[in-house]
CSV table of C-alpha atoms and ligand atoms in Angstrom, one decimal:
chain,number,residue,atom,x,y,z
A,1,UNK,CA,66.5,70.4,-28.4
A,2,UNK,CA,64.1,72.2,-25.7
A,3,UNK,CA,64.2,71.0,-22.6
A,4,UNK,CA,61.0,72.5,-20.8
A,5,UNK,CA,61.2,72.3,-17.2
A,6,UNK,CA,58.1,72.4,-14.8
A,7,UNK,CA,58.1,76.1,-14.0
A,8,UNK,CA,58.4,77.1,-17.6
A,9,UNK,CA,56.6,74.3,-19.6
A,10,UNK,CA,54.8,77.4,-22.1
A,11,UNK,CA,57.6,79.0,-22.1
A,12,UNK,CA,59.6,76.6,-23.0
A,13,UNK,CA,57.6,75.0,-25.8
A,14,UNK,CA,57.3,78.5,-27.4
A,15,UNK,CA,61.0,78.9,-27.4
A,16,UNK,CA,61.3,75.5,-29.1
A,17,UNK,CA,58.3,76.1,-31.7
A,18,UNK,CA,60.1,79.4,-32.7
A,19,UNK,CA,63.6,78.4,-32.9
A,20,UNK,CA,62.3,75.2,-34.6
A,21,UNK,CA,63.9,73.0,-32.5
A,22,UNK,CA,62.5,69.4,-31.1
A,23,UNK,CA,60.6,70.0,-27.3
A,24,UNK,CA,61.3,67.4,-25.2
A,25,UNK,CA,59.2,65.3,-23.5
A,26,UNK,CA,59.9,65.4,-19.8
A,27,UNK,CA,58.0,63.1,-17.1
A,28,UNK,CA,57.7,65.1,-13.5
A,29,UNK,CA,56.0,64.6,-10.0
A,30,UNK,CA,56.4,64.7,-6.6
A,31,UNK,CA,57.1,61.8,-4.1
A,32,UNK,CA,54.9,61.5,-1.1
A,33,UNK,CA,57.7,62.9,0.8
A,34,UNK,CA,58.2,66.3,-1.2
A,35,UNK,CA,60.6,65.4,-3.9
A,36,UNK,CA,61.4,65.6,-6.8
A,37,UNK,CA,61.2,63.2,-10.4
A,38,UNK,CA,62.8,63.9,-13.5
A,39,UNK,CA,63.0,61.7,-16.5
A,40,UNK,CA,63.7,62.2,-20.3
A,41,UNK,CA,61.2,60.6,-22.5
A,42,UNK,CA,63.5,60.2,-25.1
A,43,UNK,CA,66.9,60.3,-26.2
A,44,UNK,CA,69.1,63.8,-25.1
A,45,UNK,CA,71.0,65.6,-28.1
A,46,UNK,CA,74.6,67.0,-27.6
A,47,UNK,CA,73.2,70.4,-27.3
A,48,UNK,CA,69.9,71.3,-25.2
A,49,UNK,CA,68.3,74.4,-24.1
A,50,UNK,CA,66.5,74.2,-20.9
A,51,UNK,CA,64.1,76.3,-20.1
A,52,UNK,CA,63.1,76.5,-15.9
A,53,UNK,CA,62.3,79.4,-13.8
A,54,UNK,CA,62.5,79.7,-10.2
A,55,UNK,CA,60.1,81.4,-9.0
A,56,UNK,CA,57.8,80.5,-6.0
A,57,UNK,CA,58.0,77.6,-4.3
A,58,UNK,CA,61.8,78.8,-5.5
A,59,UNK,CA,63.8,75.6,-3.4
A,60,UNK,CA,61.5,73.0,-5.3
A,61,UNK,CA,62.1,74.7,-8.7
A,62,UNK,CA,65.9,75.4,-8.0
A,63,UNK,CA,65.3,71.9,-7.6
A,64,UNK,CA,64.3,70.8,-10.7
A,65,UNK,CA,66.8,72.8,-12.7
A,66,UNK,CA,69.3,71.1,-10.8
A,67,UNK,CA,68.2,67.2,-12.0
A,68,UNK,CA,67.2,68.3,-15.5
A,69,UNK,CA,70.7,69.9,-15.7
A,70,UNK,CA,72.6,67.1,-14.5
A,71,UNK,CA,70.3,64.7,-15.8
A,72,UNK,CA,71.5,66.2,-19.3
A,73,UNK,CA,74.8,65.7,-18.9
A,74,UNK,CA,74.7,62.4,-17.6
A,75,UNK,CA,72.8,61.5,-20.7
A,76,UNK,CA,75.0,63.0,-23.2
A,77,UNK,CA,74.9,66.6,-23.7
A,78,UNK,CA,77.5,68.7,-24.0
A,79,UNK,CA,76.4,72.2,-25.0
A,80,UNK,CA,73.4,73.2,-21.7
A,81,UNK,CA,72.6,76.4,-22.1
A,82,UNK,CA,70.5,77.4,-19.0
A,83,UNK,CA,67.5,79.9,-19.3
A,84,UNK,CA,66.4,80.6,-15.6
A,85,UNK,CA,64.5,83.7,-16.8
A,86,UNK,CA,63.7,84.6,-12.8
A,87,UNK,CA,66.5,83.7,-11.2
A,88,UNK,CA,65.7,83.0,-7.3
A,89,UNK,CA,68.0,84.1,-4.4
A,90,UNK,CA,69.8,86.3,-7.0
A,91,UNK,CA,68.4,89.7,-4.0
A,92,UNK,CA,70.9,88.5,-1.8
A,93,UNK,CA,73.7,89.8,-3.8
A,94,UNK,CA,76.1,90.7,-0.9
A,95,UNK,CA,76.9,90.3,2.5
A,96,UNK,CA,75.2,93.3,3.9
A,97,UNK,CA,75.9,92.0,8.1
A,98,UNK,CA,78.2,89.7,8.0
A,99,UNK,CA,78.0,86.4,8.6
A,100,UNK,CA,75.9,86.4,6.1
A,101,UNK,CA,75.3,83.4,3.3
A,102,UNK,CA,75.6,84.8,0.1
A,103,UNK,CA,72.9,82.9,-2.3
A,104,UNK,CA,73.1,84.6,-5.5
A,105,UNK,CA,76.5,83.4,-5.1
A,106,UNK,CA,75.6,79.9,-4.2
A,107,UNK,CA,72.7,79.2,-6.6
A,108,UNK,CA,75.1,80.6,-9.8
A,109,UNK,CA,77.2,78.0,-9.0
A,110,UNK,CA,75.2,75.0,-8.3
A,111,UNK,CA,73.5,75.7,-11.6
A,112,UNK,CA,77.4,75.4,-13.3
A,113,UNK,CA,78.5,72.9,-11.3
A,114,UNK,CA,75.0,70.6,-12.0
A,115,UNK,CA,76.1,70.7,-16.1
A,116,UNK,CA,75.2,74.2,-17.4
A,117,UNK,CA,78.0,75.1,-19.8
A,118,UNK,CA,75.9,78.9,-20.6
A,119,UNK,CA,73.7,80.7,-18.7
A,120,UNK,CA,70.9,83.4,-19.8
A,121,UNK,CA,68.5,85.5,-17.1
A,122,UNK,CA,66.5,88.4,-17.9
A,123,UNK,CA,67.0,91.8,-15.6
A,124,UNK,CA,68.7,89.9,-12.8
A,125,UNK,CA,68.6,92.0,-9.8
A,126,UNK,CA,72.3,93.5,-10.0
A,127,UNK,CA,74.5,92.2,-12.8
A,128,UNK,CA,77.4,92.7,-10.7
A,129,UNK,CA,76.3,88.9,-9.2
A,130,UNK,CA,77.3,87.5,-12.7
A,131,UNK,CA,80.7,87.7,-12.4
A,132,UNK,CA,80.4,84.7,-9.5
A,133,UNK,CA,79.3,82.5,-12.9
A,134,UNK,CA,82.4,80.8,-14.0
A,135,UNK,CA,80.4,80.0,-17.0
A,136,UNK,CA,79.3,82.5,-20.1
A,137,UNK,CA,76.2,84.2,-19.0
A,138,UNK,CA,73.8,86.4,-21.1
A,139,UNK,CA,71.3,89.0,-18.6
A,140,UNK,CA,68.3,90.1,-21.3
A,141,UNK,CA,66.2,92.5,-20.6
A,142,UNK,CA,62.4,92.1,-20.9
A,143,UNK,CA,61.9,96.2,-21.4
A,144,UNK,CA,61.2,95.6,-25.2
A,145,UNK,CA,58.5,93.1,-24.8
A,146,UNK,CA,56.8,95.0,-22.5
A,147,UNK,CA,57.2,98.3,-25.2
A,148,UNK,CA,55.7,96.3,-27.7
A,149,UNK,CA,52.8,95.9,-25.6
A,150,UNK,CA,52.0,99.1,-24.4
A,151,UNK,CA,52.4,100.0,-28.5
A,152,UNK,CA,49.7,98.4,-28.9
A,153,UNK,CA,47.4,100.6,-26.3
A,154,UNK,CA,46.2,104.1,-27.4
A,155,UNK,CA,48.2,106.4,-24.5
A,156,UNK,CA,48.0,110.0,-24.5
A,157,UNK,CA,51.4,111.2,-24.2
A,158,UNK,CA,52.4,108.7,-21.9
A,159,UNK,CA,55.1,109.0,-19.3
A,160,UNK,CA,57.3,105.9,-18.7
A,161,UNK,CA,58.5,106.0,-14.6
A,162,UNK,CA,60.9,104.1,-12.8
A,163,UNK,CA,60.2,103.5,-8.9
A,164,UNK,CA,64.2,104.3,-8.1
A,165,UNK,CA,67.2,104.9,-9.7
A,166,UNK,CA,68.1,100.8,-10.4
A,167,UNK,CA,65.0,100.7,-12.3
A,168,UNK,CA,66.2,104.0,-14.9
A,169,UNK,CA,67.4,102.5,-17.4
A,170,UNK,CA,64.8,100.1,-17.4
A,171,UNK,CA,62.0,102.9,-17.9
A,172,UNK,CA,64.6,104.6,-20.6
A,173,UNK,CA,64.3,102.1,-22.7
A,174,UNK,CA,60.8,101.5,-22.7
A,175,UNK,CA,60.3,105.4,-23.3
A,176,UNK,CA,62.8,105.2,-25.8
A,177,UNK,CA,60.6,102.2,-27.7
A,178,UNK,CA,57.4,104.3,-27.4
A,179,UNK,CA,59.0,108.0,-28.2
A,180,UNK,CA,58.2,108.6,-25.0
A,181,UNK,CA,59.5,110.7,-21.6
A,182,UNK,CA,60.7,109.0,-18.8
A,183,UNK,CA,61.7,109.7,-15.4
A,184,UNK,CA,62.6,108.7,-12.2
A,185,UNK,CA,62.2,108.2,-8.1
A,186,UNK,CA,64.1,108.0,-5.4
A,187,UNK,CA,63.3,104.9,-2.9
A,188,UNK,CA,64.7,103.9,0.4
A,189,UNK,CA,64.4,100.5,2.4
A,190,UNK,CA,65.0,100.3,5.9
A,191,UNK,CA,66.9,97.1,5.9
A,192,UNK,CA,65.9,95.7,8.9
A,193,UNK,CA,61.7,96.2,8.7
A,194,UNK,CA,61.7,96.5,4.8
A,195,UNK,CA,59.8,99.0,4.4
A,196,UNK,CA,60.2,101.1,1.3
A,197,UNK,CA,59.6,105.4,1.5
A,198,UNK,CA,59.9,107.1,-1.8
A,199,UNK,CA,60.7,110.5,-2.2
A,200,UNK,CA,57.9,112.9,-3.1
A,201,UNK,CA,58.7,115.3,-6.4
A,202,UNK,CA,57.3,117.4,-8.6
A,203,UNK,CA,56.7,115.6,-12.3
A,204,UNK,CA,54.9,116.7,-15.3
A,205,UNK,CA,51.8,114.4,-15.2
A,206,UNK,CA,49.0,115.6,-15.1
A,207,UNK,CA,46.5,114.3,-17.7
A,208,UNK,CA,49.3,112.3,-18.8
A,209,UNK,CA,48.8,108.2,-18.9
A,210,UNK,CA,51.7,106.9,-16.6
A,211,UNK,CA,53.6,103.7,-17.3
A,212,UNK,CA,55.4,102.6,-14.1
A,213,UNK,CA,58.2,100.0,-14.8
A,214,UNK,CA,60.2,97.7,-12.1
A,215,UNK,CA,61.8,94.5,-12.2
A,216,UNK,CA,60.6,92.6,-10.1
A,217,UNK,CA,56.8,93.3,-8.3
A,218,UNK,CA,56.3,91.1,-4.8
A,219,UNK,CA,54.8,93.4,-2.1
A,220,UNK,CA,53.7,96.2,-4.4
A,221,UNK,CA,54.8,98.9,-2.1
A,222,UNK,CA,57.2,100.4,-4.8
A,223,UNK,CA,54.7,100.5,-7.4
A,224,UNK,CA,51.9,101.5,-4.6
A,225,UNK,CA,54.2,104.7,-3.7
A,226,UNK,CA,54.9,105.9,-6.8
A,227,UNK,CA,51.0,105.6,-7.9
A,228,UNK,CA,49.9,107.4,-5.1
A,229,UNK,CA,52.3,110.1,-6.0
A,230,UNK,CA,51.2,110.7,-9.1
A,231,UNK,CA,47.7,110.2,-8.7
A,232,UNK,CA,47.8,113.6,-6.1
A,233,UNK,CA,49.9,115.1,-9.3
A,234,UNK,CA,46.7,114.4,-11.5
A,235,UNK,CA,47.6,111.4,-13.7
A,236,UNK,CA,45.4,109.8,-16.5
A,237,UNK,CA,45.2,106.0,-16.5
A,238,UNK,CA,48.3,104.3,-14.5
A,239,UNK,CA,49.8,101.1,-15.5
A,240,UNK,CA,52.4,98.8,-13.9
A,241,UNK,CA,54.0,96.6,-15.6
A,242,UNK,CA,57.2,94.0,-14.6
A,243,UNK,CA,59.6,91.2,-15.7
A,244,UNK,CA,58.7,89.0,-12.8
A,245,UNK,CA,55.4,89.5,-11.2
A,246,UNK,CA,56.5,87.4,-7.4
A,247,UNK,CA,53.1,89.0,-6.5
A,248,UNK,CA,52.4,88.5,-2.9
A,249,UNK,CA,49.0,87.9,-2.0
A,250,UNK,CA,46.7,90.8,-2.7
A,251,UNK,CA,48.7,93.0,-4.6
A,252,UNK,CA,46.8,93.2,-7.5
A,253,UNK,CA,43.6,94.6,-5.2
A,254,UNK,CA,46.6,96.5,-3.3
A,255,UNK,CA,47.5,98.3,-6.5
A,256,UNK,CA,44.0,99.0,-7.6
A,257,UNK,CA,43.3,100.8,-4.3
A,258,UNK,CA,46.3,102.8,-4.8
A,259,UNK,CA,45.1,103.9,-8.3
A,260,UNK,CA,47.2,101.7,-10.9
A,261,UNK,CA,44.2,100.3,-13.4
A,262,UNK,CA,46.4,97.9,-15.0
A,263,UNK,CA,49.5,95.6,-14.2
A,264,UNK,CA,51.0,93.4,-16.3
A,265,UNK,CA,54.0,90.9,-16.6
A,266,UNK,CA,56.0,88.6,-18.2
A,267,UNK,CA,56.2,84.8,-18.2
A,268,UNK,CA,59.6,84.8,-16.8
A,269,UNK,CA,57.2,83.9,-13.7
A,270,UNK,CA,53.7,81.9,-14.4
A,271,UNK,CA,51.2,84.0,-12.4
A,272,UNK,CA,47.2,85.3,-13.7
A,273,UNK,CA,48.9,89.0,-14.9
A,274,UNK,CA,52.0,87.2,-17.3
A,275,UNK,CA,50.4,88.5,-20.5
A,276,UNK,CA,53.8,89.6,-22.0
A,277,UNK,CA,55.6,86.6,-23.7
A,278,UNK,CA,59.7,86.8,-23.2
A,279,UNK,CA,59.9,83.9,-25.8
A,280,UNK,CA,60.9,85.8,-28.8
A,281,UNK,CA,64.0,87.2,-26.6
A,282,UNK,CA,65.3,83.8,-25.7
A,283,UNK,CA,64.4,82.7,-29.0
A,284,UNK,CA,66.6,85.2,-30.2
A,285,UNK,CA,69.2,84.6,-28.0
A,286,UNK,CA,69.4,80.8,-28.6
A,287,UNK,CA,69.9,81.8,-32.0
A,288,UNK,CA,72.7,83.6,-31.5
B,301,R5P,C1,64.2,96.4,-5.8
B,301,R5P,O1,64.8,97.5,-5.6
B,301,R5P,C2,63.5,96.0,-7.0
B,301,R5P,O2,64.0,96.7,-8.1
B,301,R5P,C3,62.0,96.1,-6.9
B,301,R5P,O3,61.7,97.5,-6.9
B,301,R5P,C4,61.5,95.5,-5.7
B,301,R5P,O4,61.9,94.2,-5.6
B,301,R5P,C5,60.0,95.5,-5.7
B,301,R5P,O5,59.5,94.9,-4.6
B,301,R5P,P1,58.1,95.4,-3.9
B,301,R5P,O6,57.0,95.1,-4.9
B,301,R5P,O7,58.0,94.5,-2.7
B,301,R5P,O8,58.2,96.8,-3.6
């Protein structure tokens, strides 16, 4: 059984319709005051999926998880596996001044402690955080779904780039899918303002298509640098693509300015650029 949560309803059914399991019916609204309902149309299995991301508003979808989670147990379940494929507050992943409340922390462990028995993510911001998971937890990575897209575009001998070092492996293994080059660049964040400088370097682009590959895209500005690098370098047609597009308002239009002609996501996040299904990838994982 699928259990489709509000933030991942597509998703979710999609996971269900290729794994061949049942998609269950679930009622959901919000009180007048801001919270809130859950209910099971039907009867709960001993083994559910549930599928619920928690992206924007992230407290109200966190939420949601939480009731559908422990709403499954209460009704029988034994095996929840959890599929948060965005999973929110998981940037705070230490106490950098202390003091400090550490959320990746907290929401791992609400998320056990509210029924899940397994938990699966896709390119969580540091894996180290999944070690606070008392639980077994799976972190897929959405880099071959997004290959298999750009496989389908005609690119002259594209160059797959990462926006720092975290993000290496990430364009590695989309190069690697497209017999492709990759590379990387080196970003800094002031902590306290947040903004993001990227260091300038020399990279074989010119003419080249470029295929710049992150995580996660919310304020553009590590995408934005990067594309305005390489544009001065000479590139052909740029494209941005993510796992979870947060997208903060005006990105898109942000990212055109600085030269990027197409960005794309996944559906690990609903949002107007999601065009890459993760599906498959859980579907996968489920199975195993
Ligand atoms: C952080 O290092 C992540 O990997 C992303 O690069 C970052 O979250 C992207 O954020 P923004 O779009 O605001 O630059």
């Amino acid at each position: 059984m699928v259990i489709a949560g509000p933030a991942s309803e597509n998703l979710g059914n999609s996971v269900a319709q290729l794994t061949g399991s049942h998609a269950v019916r679930v009622e959901n609204k919000i009180f007048p005051d801001g919270e809130s309902y859950i209910r099971f149309e039907e009867t709960i299995d001993d083994e559910v999926v549930v599928v619920q991301s928690t992206y924007t508003p992230q407290d109200k979808h966190l939420m949601e998880l939480f009731l559908i989670l422990d709403a499954a147990r209460e009704q029988g379940a034994h095996t929840i596996t959890a599929v948060v494929p965005y999973l929110a507050y998981a940037r705070q992943d230490k106490q950098f001044r202390s003091g400090e409340a550490l959320s990746a922390k907290t929401v791992l462990r609400l998320i056990e402690s509210s029924g899940a028995t397994r938990f699966v993510t896709f390119d969580v911001h540091n894996t180290d955080i999944l070690t606070y998971s008392r639980i077994r937890t799976v972190n897929l990575s959405a880099m071959p779904a997004i290959a298999e897209y750009f496989a389908k575009l005609d690119l002259k001998r594209p160059l797959v780039l990462a926006p720092d070092v975290g993000s290496s492996d990430r364009a590695k293994a989309v190069a690697e899918k497209l017999g492709a080059n990759h590379d990387f660049f080196e970003k800094r964040r002031d902590r306290v303002t947040g903004e993001v400088r990227t260091v300038e370097k020399s990279i074989d682009i010119r003419g080249r298509d470029a295929i710049i590959v992150d995580d996660i895209i919310s304020t553009g500005s590590s995408i934005e640098n990067v594309a305005s690098i390489i544009k001065r370098e000479g590139a052909g047609r740029i494209f941005a693509a993510c796992t979870h597009p947060l997208l903060r308002e005006g990105v898109i239009e942000r990212l055109s300015r600085a030269g990027v002609d197409l960005v794309v996501g996944t559906d690990c996040v609903r949002s107007d650029i999601s065009k890459i299904s993760v599906a498959p990838l859980i579907a996968d994982a489920v199975r195993e």
